[in-house]
PDB file of C-alpha atoms and ligand atoms in Angstrom:
ATOM      1  CA  VAL A   1     -13.673   5.302 -28.199  1.00  0.00           C
ATOM      2  CA  GLY A   2     -14.221   3.818 -24.826  1.00  0.00           C
ATOM      3  CA  ILE A   3     -12.948   0.287 -22.450  1.00  0.00           C
ATOM      4  CA  ARG A   4     -12.472  -2.849 -23.968  1.00  0.00           C
ATOM      5  CA  PRO A   5     -10.796  -5.852 -22.768  1.00  0.00           C
ATOM      6  CA  ALA A   6      -6.880  -5.968 -24.398  1.00  0.00           C
ATOM      7  CA  ASP A   7      -5.262  -7.773 -27.195  1.00  0.00           C
ATOM      8  CA  VAL A   8      -2.166  -8.765 -28.256  1.00  0.00           C
ATOM      9  CA  GLY A   9      -1.880  -6.466 -31.358  1.00  0.00           C
ATOM     10  CA  ASP A  10      -2.084  -3.848 -27.599  1.00  0.00           C
ATOM     11  CA  VAL A  11       1.002  -5.058 -26.479  1.00  0.00           C
ATOM     12  CA  ALA A  12       3.379  -1.761 -27.362  1.00  0.00           C
ATOM     13  CA  ALA A  13       1.225   0.707 -26.627  1.00  0.00           C
ATOM     14  CA  ILE A  14       0.431  -0.806 -23.006  1.00  0.00           C
ATOM     15  CA  ALA A  15       3.762  -0.405 -22.494  1.00  0.00           C
ATOM     16  CA  ASP A  16       4.162   2.548 -23.646  1.00  0.00           C
ATOM     17  CA  VAL A  17       1.304   3.814 -20.785  1.00  0.00           C
ATOM     18  CA  HIS A  18       3.045   1.282 -18.526  1.00  0.00           C
ATOM     19  CA  VAL A  19       6.148   3.502 -18.571  1.00  0.00           C
ATOM     20  CA  GLY A  20       5.242   7.349 -19.519  1.00  0.00           C
ATOM     21  CA  SER A  21       3.056   6.884 -16.520  1.00  0.00           C
ATOM     22  CA  TRP A  22       5.026   5.783 -14.139  1.00  0.00           C
ATOM     23  CA  GLN A  23       7.488   8.721 -14.969  1.00  0.00           C
ATOM     24  CA  ALA A  24       4.784  11.300 -14.556  1.00  0.00           C
ATOM     25  CA  ALA A  25       3.215   9.421 -11.498  1.00  0.00           C
ATOM     26  CA  TYR A  26       6.669   8.399  -9.216  1.00  0.00           C
ATOM     27  CA  ALA A  27       8.407  11.569  -9.903  1.00  0.00           C
ATOM     28  CA  GLY A  28       9.926  12.476  -6.125  1.00  0.00           C
ATOM     29  CA  LEU A  29       8.744   9.053  -5.563  1.00  0.00           C
ATOM     30  CA  VAL A  30      10.925   6.948  -7.121  1.00  0.00           C
ATOM     31  CA  PRO A  31      14.828   7.302  -8.199  1.00  0.00           C
ATOM     32  CA  ALA A  32      15.417   9.702 -11.281  1.00  0.00           C
ATOM     33  CA  GLU A  33      18.164   7.434 -12.517  1.00  0.00           C
ATOM     34  CA  TYR A  34      15.380   4.401 -11.947  1.00  0.00           C
ATOM     35  CA  LEU A  35      12.317   6.092 -14.235  1.00  0.00           C
ATOM     36  CA  ASP A  36      14.752   7.977 -16.748  1.00  0.00           C
ATOM     37  CA  GLY A  37      15.872   4.463 -17.555  1.00  0.00           C
ATOM     38  CA  LEU A  38      12.537   3.037 -18.459  1.00  0.00           C
ATOM     39  CA  LYS A  39      12.123   1.817 -21.638  1.00  0.00           C
ATOM     40  CA  PRO A  40       8.717   0.413 -23.028  1.00  0.00           C
ATOM     41  CA  VAL A  41      10.884  -1.744 -25.427  1.00  0.00           C
ATOM     42  CA  GLN A  42      11.345  -3.477 -21.992  1.00  0.00           C
ATOM     43  CA  ARG A  43       8.043  -3.725 -20.948  1.00  0.00           C
ATOM     44  CA  ARG A  44       6.949  -5.428 -23.919  1.00  0.00           C
ATOM     45  CA  GLY A  45       7.707  -8.916 -23.464  1.00  0.00           C
ATOM     46  CA  LEU A  46       5.833  -9.233 -19.848  1.00  0.00           C
ATOM     47  CA  TRP A  47       2.406  -7.566 -21.452  1.00  0.00           C
ATOM     48  CA  SER A  48       2.828  -9.997 -24.578  1.00  0.00           C
ATOM     49  CA  ARG A  49       3.104 -13.034 -22.148  1.00  0.00           C
ATOM     50  CA  LEU A  50       0.345 -11.422 -20.754  1.00  0.00           C
ATOM     51  CA  LEU A  51      -1.912 -11.094 -23.049  1.00  0.00           C
ATOM     52  CA  SER A  52      -1.229 -14.107 -25.321  1.00  0.00           C
ATOM     53  CA  GLU A  53      -2.292 -16.353 -22.344  1.00  0.00           C
ATOM     54  CA  PRO A  54      -4.835 -18.967 -23.990  1.00  0.00           C
ATOM     55  CA  THR A  55      -7.221 -18.771 -20.910  1.00  0.00           C
ATOM     56  CA  GLN A  56      -7.648 -15.836 -19.113  1.00  0.00           C
ATOM     57  CA  THR A  57     -10.483 -17.284 -16.609  1.00  0.00           C
ATOM     58  CA  SER A  58      -9.003 -15.126 -13.589  1.00  0.00           C
ATOM     59  CA  THR A  59      -7.313 -12.407 -15.131  1.00  0.00           C
ATOM     60  CA  GLY A  60      -7.597  -9.810 -17.258  1.00  0.00           C
ATOM     61  CA  THR A  61      -6.697  -6.489 -18.904  1.00  0.00           C
ATOM     62  CA  PHE A  62      -8.837  -3.137 -20.048  1.00  0.00           C
ATOM     63  CA  VAL A  63      -7.827  -0.552 -21.930  1.00  0.00           C
ATOM     64  CA  ALA A  64      -8.904   2.873 -22.300  1.00  0.00           C
ATOM     65  CA  GLU A  65      -8.828   3.941 -25.662  1.00  0.00           C
ATOM     66  CA  ASP A  66      -9.736   7.490 -27.112  1.00  0.00           C
ATOM     67  CA  GLU A  67      -9.403   9.300 -30.659  1.00  0.00           C
ATOM     68  CA  THR A  68      -5.908   9.128 -30.358  1.00  0.00           C
ATOM     69  CA  GLY A  69      -5.221   5.237 -29.413  1.00  0.00           C
ATOM     70  CA  VAL A  70      -4.484   3.720 -26.163  1.00  0.00           C
ATOM     71  CA  VAL A  71      -4.066   6.209 -22.930  1.00  0.00           C
ATOM     72  CA  GLY A  72      -5.106   3.512 -20.078  1.00  0.00           C
ATOM     73  CA  PHE A  73      -5.001   0.459 -18.997  1.00  0.00           C
ATOM     74  CA  VAL A  74      -5.820  -2.121 -16.045  1.00  0.00           C
ATOM     75  CA  ASN A  75      -4.621  -5.444 -15.141  1.00  0.00           C
ATOM     76  CA  VAL A  76      -6.956  -7.855 -12.818  1.00  0.00           C
ATOM     77  CA  GLY A  77      -6.348 -11.291 -11.445  1.00  0.00           C
ATOM     78  CA  SER A  78      -6.466 -13.755  -8.571  1.00  0.00           C
ATOM     79  CA  SER A  79      -4.604 -12.395  -5.340  1.00  0.00           C
ATOM     80  CA  ARG A  80      -0.458 -12.623  -4.786  1.00  0.00           C
ATOM     81  CA  ASP A  81      -0.574 -12.319  -1.336  1.00  0.00           C
ATOM     82  CA  GLU A  82       0.738 -14.949   0.881  1.00  0.00           C
ATOM     83  CA  ASP A  83      -1.989 -14.049   3.488  1.00  0.00           C
ATOM     84  CA  ALA A  84      -5.044 -14.184   0.585  1.00  0.00           C
ATOM     85  CA  SER A  85      -7.832 -16.789   0.293  1.00  0.00           C
ATOM     86  CA  PRO A  86      -8.810 -17.894  -3.225  1.00  0.00           C
ATOM     87  CA  ALA A  87     -11.603 -15.540  -3.152  1.00  0.00           C
ATOM     88  CA  VAL A  88      -9.639 -12.586  -3.152  1.00  0.00           C
ATOM     89  CA  GLY A  89      -8.812 -10.914  -6.706  1.00  0.00           C
ATOM     90  CA  GLU A  90      -6.419  -8.358  -7.160  1.00  0.00           C
ATOM     91  CA  VAL A  91      -6.197  -5.212  -9.170  1.00  0.00           C
ATOM     92  CA  VAL A  92      -2.155  -5.752 -10.067  1.00  0.00           C
ATOM     93  CA  ALA A  93      -1.669  -2.139 -11.832  1.00  0.00           C
ATOM     94  CA  ILE A  94      -3.959   0.796 -13.280  1.00  0.00           C
ATOM     95  CA  TYR A  95      -2.150   3.172 -15.332  1.00  0.00           C
ATOM     96  CA  LEU A  96      -3.379   6.218 -17.129  1.00  0.00           C
ATOM     97  CA  MET A  97      -1.028   8.652 -19.413  1.00  0.00           C
ATOM     98  CA  ALA A  98      -0.973  12.127 -17.529  1.00  0.00           C
ATOM     99  CA  GLY A  99      -2.509  13.777 -20.538  1.00  0.00           C
ATOM    100  CA  VAL A 100      -5.633  12.456 -19.299  1.00  0.00           C
ATOM    101  CA  TRP A 101      -5.697  11.942 -15.535  1.00  0.00           C
ATOM    102  CA  ASP A 102      -8.706  13.109 -13.669  1.00  0.00           C
ATOM    103  CA  ALA A 103     -11.110  13.087 -16.760  1.00  0.00           C
ATOM    104  CA  GLY A 104     -12.841   9.999 -15.421  1.00  0.00           C
ATOM    105  CA  TRP A 105     -11.275   7.193 -17.459  1.00  0.00           C
ATOM    106  CA  GLY A 106      -9.608   5.848 -14.374  1.00  0.00           C
ATOM    107  CA  ARG A 107     -13.422   5.706 -12.761  1.00  0.00           C
ATOM    108  CA  ALA A 108     -14.575   3.824 -15.979  1.00  0.00           C
ATOM    109  CA  LEU A 109     -11.214   1.501 -16.405  1.00  0.00           C
ATOM    110  CA  MET A 110     -11.852   0.817 -12.285  1.00  0.00           C
ATOM    111  CA  ALA A 111     -15.757  -0.326 -13.415  1.00  0.00           C
ATOM    112  CA  ALA A 112     -14.436  -2.953 -15.617  1.00  0.00           C
ATOM    113  CA  ALA A 113     -11.944  -4.109 -13.618  1.00  0.00           C
ATOM    114  CA  VAL A 114     -14.537  -4.216 -10.319  1.00  0.00           C
ATOM    115  CA  ALA A 115     -16.989  -6.231 -13.116  1.00  0.00           C
ATOM    116  CA  ALA A 116     -14.203  -8.655 -14.375  1.00  0.00           C
ATOM    117  CA  LEU A 117     -13.420  -9.736 -10.520  1.00  0.00           C
ATOM    118  CA  THR A 118     -17.321 -10.087  -9.544  1.00  0.00           C
ATOM    119  CA  ALA A 119     -17.775 -12.004 -12.732  1.00  0.00           C
ATOM    120  CA  ALA A 120     -14.600 -14.501 -12.131  1.00  0.00           C
ATOM    121  CA  GLY A 121     -16.385 -14.902  -8.268  1.00  0.00           C
ATOM    122  CA  PHE A 122     -13.904 -12.936  -6.166  1.00  0.00           C
ATOM    123  CA  ALA A 123     -15.733 -12.236  -3.289  1.00  0.00           C
ATOM    124  CA  GLU A 124     -13.243  -8.788  -2.076  1.00  0.00           C
ATOM    125  CA  ALA A 125     -10.180  -7.190  -3.932  1.00  0.00           C
ATOM    126  CA  THR A 126      -7.285  -5.272  -2.582  1.00  0.00           C
ATOM    127  CA  LEU A 127      -4.376  -3.310  -4.648  1.00  0.00           C
ATOM    128  CA  TRP A 128      -0.855  -1.877  -3.702  1.00  0.00           C
ATOM    129  CA  VAL A 129      -0.447   1.684  -3.883  1.00  0.00           C
ATOM    130  CA  LEU A 130       2.890   3.687  -2.633  1.00  0.00           C
ATOM    131  CA  VAL A 131       2.483   6.085   0.169  1.00  0.00           C
ATOM    132  CA  GLY A 132       3.155   8.778  -0.808  1.00  0.00           C
ATOM    133  CA  ASN A 133       0.953   8.333  -4.279  1.00  0.00           C
ATOM    134  CA  THR A 134      -1.816  10.987  -3.146  1.00  0.00           C
ATOM    135  CA  ARG A 135      -3.482  11.038  -5.866  1.00  0.00           C
ATOM    136  CA  ALA A 136      -4.003   7.163  -6.574  1.00  0.00           C
ATOM    137  CA  ARG A 137      -4.863   6.921  -2.941  1.00  0.00           C
ATOM    138  CA  ARG A 138      -7.553   9.939  -3.299  1.00  0.00           C
ATOM    139  CA  PHE A 139      -9.415   8.187  -6.006  1.00  0.00           C
ATOM    140  CA  TYR A 140      -9.110   4.372  -4.352  1.00  0.00           C
ATOM    141  CA  GLU A 141     -10.878   6.426  -1.683  1.00  0.00           C
ATOM    142  CA  ALA A 142     -13.265   7.812  -3.839  1.00  0.00           C
ATOM    143  CA  GLY A 143     -14.023   4.618  -4.750  1.00  0.00           C
ATOM    144  CA  GLY A 144     -14.854   2.998  -1.808  1.00  0.00           C
ATOM    145  CA  TRP A 145     -11.390   1.360  -0.939  1.00  0.00           C
ATOM    146  CA  ARG A 146      -9.850   1.203   1.952  1.00  0.00           C
ATOM    147  CA  ALA A 147      -6.869   0.604   3.798  1.00  0.00           C
ATOM    148  CA  ASP A 148      -6.836  -2.590   5.315  1.00  0.00           C
ATOM    149  CA  GLY A 149      -3.585  -2.562   7.526  1.00  0.00           C
ATOM    150  CA  ALA A 150      -1.176  -4.445   5.386  1.00  0.00           C
ATOM    151  CA  THR A 151       1.863  -2.762   4.472  1.00  0.00           C
ATOM    152  CA  ARG A 152       4.829  -3.935   2.766  1.00  0.00           C
ATOM    153  CA  THR A 153       8.389  -1.984   1.031  1.00  0.00           C
ATOM    154  CA  GLU A 154       9.092  -2.713  -2.346  1.00  0.00           C
ATOM    155  CA  GLU A 155      13.148  -1.652  -3.869  1.00  0.00           C
ATOM    156  CA  ARG A 156      13.373   0.334  -7.339  1.00  0.00           C
ATOM    157  CA  GLY A 157      17.051   1.923  -7.981  1.00  0.00           C
ATOM    158  CA  GLY A 158      18.116   1.420  -4.254  1.00  0.00           C
ATOM    159  CA  ALA A 159      15.462   3.036  -2.329  1.00  0.00           C
ATOM    160  CA  PRO A 160      12.499   1.782  -0.339  1.00  0.00           C
ATOM    161  CA  LEU A 161       9.196   2.471  -1.350  1.00  0.00           C
ATOM    162  CA  PRO A 162       6.297   1.790   1.336  1.00  0.00           C
ATOM    163  CA  GLU A 163       3.159   0.657   0.247  1.00  0.00           C
ATOM    164  CA  VAL A 164      -0.146   0.390   1.630  1.00  0.00           C
ATOM    165  CA  ARG A 165      -2.823  -2.247   0.920  1.00  0.00           C
ATOM    166  CA  TYR A 166      -6.301  -1.003  -0.118  1.00  0.00           C
ATOM    167  CA  ARG A 167      -9.744  -3.567  -0.094  1.00  0.00           C
ATOM    168  CA  ARG A 168     -13.035  -3.742  -1.019  1.00  0.00           C
ATOM    169  CA  PRO A 169     -15.469  -5.825  -1.284  1.00  0.00           C
ATOM    170  CA  LEU A 170     -17.006  -7.321  -4.247  1.00  0.00           C
ATOM    171  CA  ALA A 171     -20.876  -7.337  -5.099  1.00  0.00           C
ATOM    172  CA  PRO A 172     -22.065 -11.096  -6.607  1.00  0.00           C
ATOM    173  CA  GLU A 173     -23.501 -10.635 -10.296  1.00  0.00           C
ATOM    174  CA  PRO A 174     -27.136  -9.730 -10.233  1.00  0.00           C
ATOM    175  CA  ARG A 175     -29.065 -12.818 -11.237  1.00  0.00           C
TER     176      ARG A 175
HETATM  177  C1  COA B 201      -4.550   7.023 -10.317  1.00  0.00           C
HETATM  178  C2  COA B 201      -5.282   6.882 -12.002  1.00  0.00           C
HETATM  179  C3  COA B 201      -5.613   5.546 -12.175  1.00  0.00           C
HETATM  180  C4  COA B 201      -6.644   7.642 -11.529  1.00  0.00           C
HETATM  181  O1  COA B 201      -7.146   7.948 -12.912  1.00  0.00           O
HETATM  182  P1  COA B 201      -8.436   9.113 -13.287  1.00  0.00           P
HETATM  183  O2  COA B 201      -8.929   8.588 -14.257  1.00  0.00           O
HETATM  184  O3  COA B 201      -6.905  10.564 -13.130  1.00  0.00           O
HETATM  185  O4  COA B 201      -9.261   9.777 -12.099  1.00  0.00           O
HETATM  186  P2  COA B 201     -10.747   9.533 -12.475  1.00  0.00           P
HETATM  187  O5  COA B 201     -11.127  10.974 -13.672  1.00  0.00           O
HETATM  188  O6  COA B 201     -11.212   8.527 -12.822  1.00  0.00           O
HETATM  189  O7  COA B 201     -11.302  10.260 -10.749  1.00  0.00           O
HETATM  190  C5  COA B 201     -10.889  11.620 -10.360  1.00  0.00           C
HETATM  191  C6  COA B 201     -12.001  12.170  -9.665  1.00  0.00           C
HETATM  192  O8  COA B 201     -13.252  11.075  -9.611  1.00  0.00           O
HETATM  193  C7  COA B 201     -13.480  10.753  -8.410  1.00  0.00           C
HETATM  194  N1  COA B 201     -13.723   9.092  -8.238  1.00  0.00           N
HETATM  195  C8  COA B 201     -12.731   8.310  -8.280  1.00  0.00           C
HETATM  196  N2  COA B 201     -13.681   7.075  -8.383  1.00  0.00           N
HETATM  197  C9  COA B 201     -14.975   7.840  -7.914  1.00  0.00           C
HETATM  198  C10 COA B 201     -16.307   7.230  -7.702  1.00  0.00           C
HETATM  199  N3  COA B 201     -16.326   5.510  -8.053  1.00  0.00           N
HETATM  200  N4  COA B 201     -17.156   7.624  -6.743  1.00  0.00           N
HETATM  201  C11 COA B 201     -17.096   8.674  -6.637  1.00  0.00           C
HETATM  202  N5  COA B 201     -16.093   9.602  -7.366  1.00  0.00           N
HETATM  203  C12 COA B 201     -15.054   8.671  -7.362  1.00  0.00           C
HETATM  204  C13 COA B 201     -11.697  10.869  -7.698  1.00  0.00           C
HETATM  205  O9  COA B 201     -11.400  11.005  -6.412  1.00  0.00           O
HETATM  206  C14 COA B 201     -11.364  11.992  -8.329  1.00  0.00           C
HETATM  207  O10 COA B 201     -12.047  13.409  -7.853  1.00  0.00           O
HETATM  208  P3  COA B 201     -11.135  14.533  -7.584  1.00  0.00           P
HETATM  209  O11 COA B 201     -10.581  15.009  -9.089  1.00  0.00           O
HETATM  210  O12 COA B 201     -12.478  15.321  -6.894  1.00  0.00           O
HETATM  211  O13 COA B 201     -10.286  14.201  -6.373  1.00  0.00           O
HETATM  212  C15 COA B 201      -4.323   7.780 -12.877  1.00  0.00           C
HETATM  213  O14 COA B 201      -4.449   9.710 -12.104  1.00  0.00           O
HETATM  214  C16 COA B 201      -3.446   7.770 -12.820  1.00  0.00           C
HETATM  215  O15 COA B 201      -3.046   6.902 -13.720  1.00  0.00           O
HETATM  216  N6  COA B 201      -2.101   7.926 -12.274  1.00  0.00           N
HETATM  217  C17 COA B 201      -0.923   7.665 -11.866  1.00  0.00           C
HETATM  218  C18 COA B 201      -0.522   6.100 -12.116  1.00  0.00           C
HETATM  219  C19 COA B 201      -0.890   5.646 -10.984  1.00  0.00           C
HETATM  220  O16 COA B 201      -0.653   6.231 -10.115  1.00  0.00           O
HETATM  221  N7  COA B 201      -1.856   4.354 -10.617  1.00  0.00           N
HETATM  222  C20 COA B 201      -1.867   3.737  -9.488  1.00  0.00           C
HETATM  223  C21 COA B 201      -0.332   2.839  -9.064  1.00  0.00           C
HETATM  224  S1  COA B 201      -1.181   2.089  -7.960  1.00  0.00           S
END
């Protein structure tokens, strides 16, 4: 019970959390037909590739696990944004099953993510969040993340999904 690095044995569980959390969190934000059509099995290939990369020098995935199994995950790496310097890391995804929201797991996963990015040498980190995802935005703001002014609009199921970027500095590791 706690947070640990993910391994290839977690692929199916992470795919389940990924889809389940999307469906719960994005109802009303993303078209229902799109959410209904998501299948965990379709996400397994992605997670299988990510978790079997031989060297995870600048990327990492951590899972939150309780007595029932994996209930959440976070994935970090170098920023994928065109305007980012190599010193910028990214929290690519942080998802928990709806049944465990607001129980401190997100905070614990985020602490692992920030520690991993800091240890990898990144000076700051960014993440993207849907404008309408008020739960996540409250969570990030409580953790010291701030909107940096960047916006983008993704598309899912034919609907535009506006996002804002959040940013926070990473403290160097104490020596
Ligand atoms: C967003 C998400 C990861 C947050 O995780 P969580 O486990 O629900 O959140 P926690 O229980 O750790 O934190 C909740 C509370 O602690 C606060 N908190 C979080 N980090 C904090 C910090 N570092 N310092 C102080 N307070 C903090 C939050 O503001 C919140 O307080 P509130 O209940 O008074 O609003 C989770 O709700 C989730 O998976 N949501 C659905 C998927 C999603 O939207 N993911 C993000 C996509 S961009």
